[in-house]
Amino acid sequence: MTITTPGLLKTSMNIRIEPTREALGKAAATDIAQAIREELLSKPTLRMIFAAAPSQSEMLHELIRQPGIDWQRISAFHMDEYIGLPERSPQSFGMWLRDAIFDRVPLANYHLIEPGNKPEKVCEDYAQKLAEGPIDIVLLGVGANGHLAFNDPPADLDDPLFVKVVDLDDVCRQQQVDDECFATFEDVPTKAISLTIPTLLRGERLFCCVPGSFKARAVRDMVHEPVSGNCPATALRTHPRCMVYLDPESSAELERE
């Protein structure tokens, strides 16, 4: 169902709660596809940023099947990447996105974050690519600790950088194990490259998919806590065109009127 405000939830966010994780993915994909088609009516090309996580799987699965999307007019970026993984590691977010969507649709191009041995230089180069034009659409999720991309709390909501090297906190690293991306906590890298929160909020339209019980506390804080770096996802409340998609598990702790 669609939650209107003030409505059933005590929030000013645009939130849609679907009965299952699969329905969440389909609803989000349908809305995203419509947004892409609308934007391409007035723009020659689009630039999109994609999150890479199991929480995005159902949405991306449905998105690549949506009709009428001229993918050849779309350039793709992603929002974070581990530092220190072997080349072409299956845990790499770039590889994950290639398998999930980048290699499955005829994009104009896609730009991978490849940290290599000079992650700081990679941050500068990727920031330059992002700054070359507007960001039209951002597809993102929320971490178990409320992070956006790899901006763990306490995050800088006014970060002057576009892209930077970050340290991953223990909650974030444990989430990667819980998501079955890594076998053990020790296997999860401690550093990553991440787009900053102001960079994500530069997107003209944001679509945020947050399924699963692991995210219930983060969703509650995102909606009800003051906007601050203590829960980076609260920054989404400052964006005028952000749509959030939840399922019964992730919305379980929301305060209802």
Short mmCIF file of C-alpha atoms in Angstrom, two decimals:
data_model
loop_
_atom_site.label_atom_id
_atom_site.label_comp_id
_atom_site.label_asym_id
_atom_site.label_seq_id
_atom_site.Cartn_x
_atom_site.Cartn_y
_atom_site.Cartn_z
CA MET A 1 0.00 0.00 0.00
CA THR A 2 1.03 3.62 -0.30
CA ILE A 3 1.51 5.54 2.91
CA THR A 4 0.41 9.16 2.59
CA THR A 5 1.30 11.76 5.15
CA PRO A 6 0.38 12.48 7.83
CA GLY A 7 -1.78 9.38 7.24
CA LEU A 8 -1.01 6.11 8.99
CA LEU A 9 2.61 6.83 9.82
CA LYS A 10 3.99 9.69 11.84
CA THR A 11 6.32 10.89 9.10
CA SER A 12 6.64 13.34 6.24
CA MET A 13 8.56 10.85 4.09
CA ASN A 14 7.15 9.31 0.94
CA ILE A 15 6.91 5.66 1.95
CA ARG A 16 5.35 2.68 0.22
CA ILE A 17 4.91 -0.57 2.14
CA GLU A 18 4.42 -3.71 0.10
CA PRO A 19 3.22 -7.11 1.39
CA THR A 20 6.36 -9.05 0.37
CA ARG A 21 9.97 -8.42 -0.55
CA GLU A 22 9.20 -9.47 -4.12
CA ALA A 23 6.28 -7.05 -4.33
CA LEU A 24 8.56 -4.31 -3.00
CA GLY A 25 11.04 -4.96 -5.80
CA LYS A 26 8.34 -4.96 -8.47
CA ALA A 27 6.69 -1.77 -7.19
CA ALA A 28 10.01 0.06 -7.03
CA ALA A 29 11.09 -1.15 -10.47
CA THR A 30 7.80 -0.05 -11.99
CA ASP A 31 8.14 3.44 -10.49
CA ILE A 32 11.81 3.73 -11.45
CA ALA A 33 11.13 2.66 -15.02
CA GLN A 34 8.37 5.25 -15.29
CA ALA A 35 10.71 7.92 -13.94
CA ILE A 36 13.38 6.97 -16.48
CA ARG A 37 10.92 7.13 -19.35
CA GLU A 38 9.64 10.51 -18.16
CA GLU A 39 13.13 11.97 -17.77
CA LEU A 40 14.18 10.77 -21.22
CA LEU A 41 11.28 12.65 -22.78
CA SER A 42 13.01 15.94 -21.99
CA LYS A 43 16.68 14.97 -21.71
CA PRO A 44 19.00 13.44 -24.32
CA THR A 45 20.79 11.30 -21.76
CA LEU A 46 20.56 10.30 -18.09
CA ARG A 47 23.17 9.65 -15.42
CA MET A 48 22.24 7.15 -12.70
CA ILE A 49 23.90 5.90 -9.50
CA PHE A 50 23.25 2.32 -8.35
CA ALA A 51 23.65 0.67 -4.95
CA ALA A 52 25.05 -2.85 -4.87
CA ALA A 53 23.53 -5.07 -2.17
CA PRO A 54 21.18 -8.03 -1.77
CA SER A 55 18.51 -5.53 -0.75
CA GLN A 56 18.47 -4.30 -4.35
CA SER A 57 18.26 -7.71 -6.01
CA GLU A 58 14.50 -7.97 -6.44
CA MET A 59 14.22 -4.41 -7.74
CA LEU A 60 17.04 -4.81 -10.28
CA HIS A 61 15.66 -8.19 -11.37
CA GLU A 62 12.38 -6.48 -12.25
CA LEU A 63 13.93 -3.27 -13.60
CA ILE A 64 15.83 -4.96 -16.42
CA ARG A 65 12.51 -6.47 -17.55
CA GLN A 66 10.63 -3.19 -17.68
CA PRO A 67 9.56 -2.17 -21.20
CA GLY A 68 10.31 1.06 -23.03
CA ILE A 69 13.60 2.01 -21.36
CA ASP A 70 16.20 3.37 -23.79
CA TRP A 71 19.23 2.09 -21.88
CA GLN A 72 21.56 3.29 -24.63
CA ARG A 73 20.97 6.84 -23.38
CA ILE A 74 21.93 6.04 -19.78
CA SER A 75 25.35 6.22 -18.09
CA ALA A 76 25.74 4.30 -14.83
CA PHE A 77 27.82 4.82 -11.70
CA HIS A 78 27.94 2.94 -8.42
CA MET A 79 28.22 4.32 -4.93
CA ASP A 80 30.85 2.32 -3.06
CA GLU A 81 33.53 -0.36 -3.31
CA TYR A 82 35.73 -2.31 -0.93
CA ILE A 83 39.44 -1.64 -0.74
CA GLY A 84 41.78 -4.63 -0.71
CA LEU A 85 39.76 -7.30 -2.49
CA PRO A 86 41.49 -9.43 -5.14
CA GLU A 87 40.86 -8.30 -8.71
CA ARG A 88 37.47 -9.50 -10.04
CA SER A 89 36.50 -10.80 -6.60
CA PRO A 90 32.85 -11.94 -6.48
CA GLN A 91 32.36 -9.71 -3.42
CA SER A 92 33.28 -6.64 -5.46
CA PHE A 93 30.31 -4.32 -5.83
CA GLY A 94 31.37 -3.52 -9.37
CA MET A 95 31.29 -7.20 -10.27
CA TRP A 96 27.96 -7.62 -8.46
CA LEU A 97 26.40 -4.79 -10.44
CA ARG A 98 27.80 -6.07 -13.71
CA ASP A 99 26.11 -9.40 -13.07
CA ALA A 100 22.87 -7.87 -11.77
CA ILE A 101 22.33 -5.18 -14.40
CA PHE A 102 25.31 -3.46 -16.05
CA ASP A 103 26.05 -6.38 -18.40
CA ARG A 104 22.37 -7.24 -18.86
CA VAL A 105 21.14 -4.04 -20.48
CA PRO A 106 22.71 -1.99 -23.34
CA LEU A 107 23.92 0.98 -21.27
CA ALA A 108 25.69 3.84 -23.01
CA ASN A 109 28.52 3.18 -20.53
CA TYR A 110 29.19 2.37 -16.89
CA HIS A 111 31.95 3.63 -14.62
CA LEU A 112 33.36 1.19 -12.07
CA ILE A 113 35.15 2.17 -8.87
CA GLU A 114 38.39 0.19 -9.02
CA PRO A 115 40.50 1.09 -5.94
CA GLY A 116 43.74 -0.65 -7.00
CA ASN A 117 46.82 0.55 -5.15
CA LYS A 118 45.93 4.25 -5.21
CA PRO A 119 42.46 4.61 -3.72
CA GLU A 120 42.83 8.32 -3.01
CA LYS A 121 43.60 9.00 -6.66
CA VAL A 122 40.66 6.81 -7.66
CA CYS A 123 38.43 8.96 -5.43
CA GLU A 124 39.61 12.11 -7.18
CA ASP A 125 39.10 10.65 -10.64
CA TYR A 126 35.65 9.26 -9.85
CA ALA A 127 34.60 12.55 -8.28
CA GLN A 128 35.62 14.33 -11.46
CA LYS A 129 33.46 11.99 -13.55
CA LEU A 130 30.49 12.55 -11.26
CA ALA A 131 30.95 16.32 -11.43
CA GLU A 132 30.87 16.39 -15.23
CA GLY A 133 27.08 16.56 -15.25
CA PRO A 134 23.92 16.27 -13.18
CA ILE A 135 22.86 13.09 -11.44
CA ASP A 136 19.33 12.32 -12.55
CA ILE A 137 18.38 9.20 -10.58
CA VAL A 138 19.90 7.44 -7.55
CA LEU A 139 18.89 3.90 -6.56
CA LEU A 140 19.95 3.24 -3.00
CA GLY A 141 19.37 1.29 0.18
CA VAL A 142 19.91 1.78 3.90
CA GLY A 143 22.37 -0.17 6.03
CA ALA A 144 21.61 -1.92 9.31
CA ASN A 145 23.41 0.94 11.08
CA GLY A 146 21.55 3.56 9.05
CA HIS A 147 24.37 4.13 6.61
CA LEU A 148 23.94 5.45 3.08
CA ALA A 149 26.52 3.96 0.72
CA PHE A 150 29.41 3.34 3.15
CA ASN A 151 28.89 6.50 5.20
CA ASP A 152 28.67 4.85 8.60
CA PRO A 153 27.62 6.85 11.67
CA PRO A 154 28.61 9.38 12.75
CA ALA A 155 28.58 10.63 9.15
CA ASP A 156 29.18 14.12 7.81
CA LEU A 157 25.93 15.24 6.18
CA ASP A 158 27.74 18.29 4.78
CA ASP A 159 30.88 16.55 3.55
CA PRO A 160 32.67 18.80 1.04
CA LEU A 161 34.06 15.81 -0.86
CA PHE A 162 32.26 13.93 -3.62
CA VAL A 163 34.04 10.61 -3.01
CA LYS A 164 36.36 9.48 -0.23
CA VAL A 165 38.09 6.59 1.55
CA VAL A 166 36.16 5.46 4.63
CA ASP A 167 36.63 3.07 7.55
CA LEU A 168 33.87 0.47 7.93
CA ASP A 169 32.44 0.08 11.42
CA ASP A 170 31.72 -3.28 13.02
CA VAL A 171 27.96 -3.16 12.45
CA CYS A 172 28.49 -2.49 8.76
CA ARG A 173 31.02 -5.30 8.46
CA GLN A 174 28.74 -7.74 10.31
CA GLN A 175 25.92 -6.86 7.91
CA GLN A 176 28.06 -8.11 5.03
CA VAL A 177 28.29 -11.48 6.81
CA ASP A 178 24.57 -11.52 7.62
CA ASP A 179 23.86 -10.80 3.94
CA GLU A 180 26.02 -13.86 3.12
CA CYS A 181 28.46 -11.77 1.09
CA PHE A 182 31.39 -12.97 3.24
CA ALA A 183 31.86 -16.15 5.25
CA THR A 184 33.29 -14.54 8.38
CA PHE A 185 33.60 -11.13 9.97
CA GLU A 186 37.37 -11.26 9.55
CA ASP A 187 36.95 -11.69 5.78
CA VAL A 188 35.20 -8.34 5.42
CA PRO A 189 37.52 -5.47 4.41
CA THR A 190 37.94 -2.65 6.90
CA LYS A 191 38.16 0.16 4.33
CA ALA A 192 36.20 1.20 1.27
CA ILE A 193 35.64 3.98 -1.23
CA SER A 194 32.27 5.67 -0.90
CA LEU A 195 30.32 8.47 -2.47
CA THR A 196 29.46 10.99 0.26
CA ILE A 197 25.96 11.82 1.40
CA PRO A 198 25.84 15.23 -0.33
CA THR A 199 26.81 13.48 -3.56
CA LEU A 200 23.93 11.02 -3.23
CA LEU A 201 21.51 13.84 -2.42
CA ARG A 202 22.54 15.65 -5.60
CA GLY A 203 20.37 13.17 -7.47
CA GLU A 204 17.24 14.74 -8.88
CA ARG A 205 15.15 11.70 -7.92
CA LEU A 206 15.95 9.08 -5.27
CA PHE A 207 14.44 5.59 -4.96
CA CYS A 208 15.33 3.68 -1.80
CA CYS A 209 14.61 -0.05 -1.35
CA VAL A 210 14.88 -1.33 2.24
CA PRO A 211 13.53 -4.87 2.78
CA GLY A 212 14.09 -7.29 5.64
CA SER A 213 13.98 -7.52 9.43
CA PHE A 214 17.68 -6.63 9.79
CA LYS A 215 16.78 -3.09 8.67
CA ALA A 216 13.80 -2.50 11.00
CA ARG A 217 15.71 -0.49 13.60
CA ALA A 218 17.46 1.60 10.95
CA VAL A 219 14.14 2.30 9.23
CA ARG A 220 12.58 3.39 12.52
CA ASP A 221 15.49 5.75 13.20
CA MET A 222 15.46 7.05 9.61
CA VAL A 223 11.82 8.06 9.95
CA HIS A 224 11.56 9.18 13.57
CA GLU A 225 14.97 10.35 14.81
CA PRO A 226 16.29 13.91 14.28
CA VAL A 227 18.18 14.46 11.04
CA SER A 228 21.84 13.93 11.91
CA GLY A 229 24.94 11.93 11.09
CA ASN A 230 24.09 9.57 13.95
CA CYS A 231 21.65 7.95 11.52
CA PRO A 232 22.85 8.97 8.06
CA ALA A 233 19.62 7.75 6.43
CA THR A 234 17.73 10.58 8.14
CA ALA A 235 19.28 12.82 5.48
CA LEU A 236 16.82 11.32 3.00
CA ARG A 237 14.09 13.34 4.75
CA THR A 238 15.71 16.52 3.42
CA HIS A 239 15.35 15.47 -0.22
CA PRO A 240 12.22 16.68 -2.02
CA ARG A 241 11.89 13.70 -4.36
CA CYS A 242 12.83 10.58 -2.41
CA MET A 243 10.59 7.50 -2.44
CA VAL A 244 11.18 4.73 0.10
CA TYR A 245 9.98 1.14 -0.35
CA LEU A 246 9.53 -1.16 2.65
CA ASP A 247 8.11 -4.58 3.41
CA PRO A 248 6.34 -5.73 6.60
CA GLU A 249 9.62 -6.79 8.23
CA SER A 250 11.55 -3.58 7.62
CA SER A 251 8.57 -1.41 8.61
CA ALA A 252 7.77 -3.37 11.78
CA GLU A 253 9.12 -0.77 14.23
CA LEU A 254 7.56 2.33 12.67
CA GLU A 255 5.23 4.34 14.88
CA ARG A 256 1.67 4.27 13.59
CA GLU A 257 -1.06 6.67 14.53
#
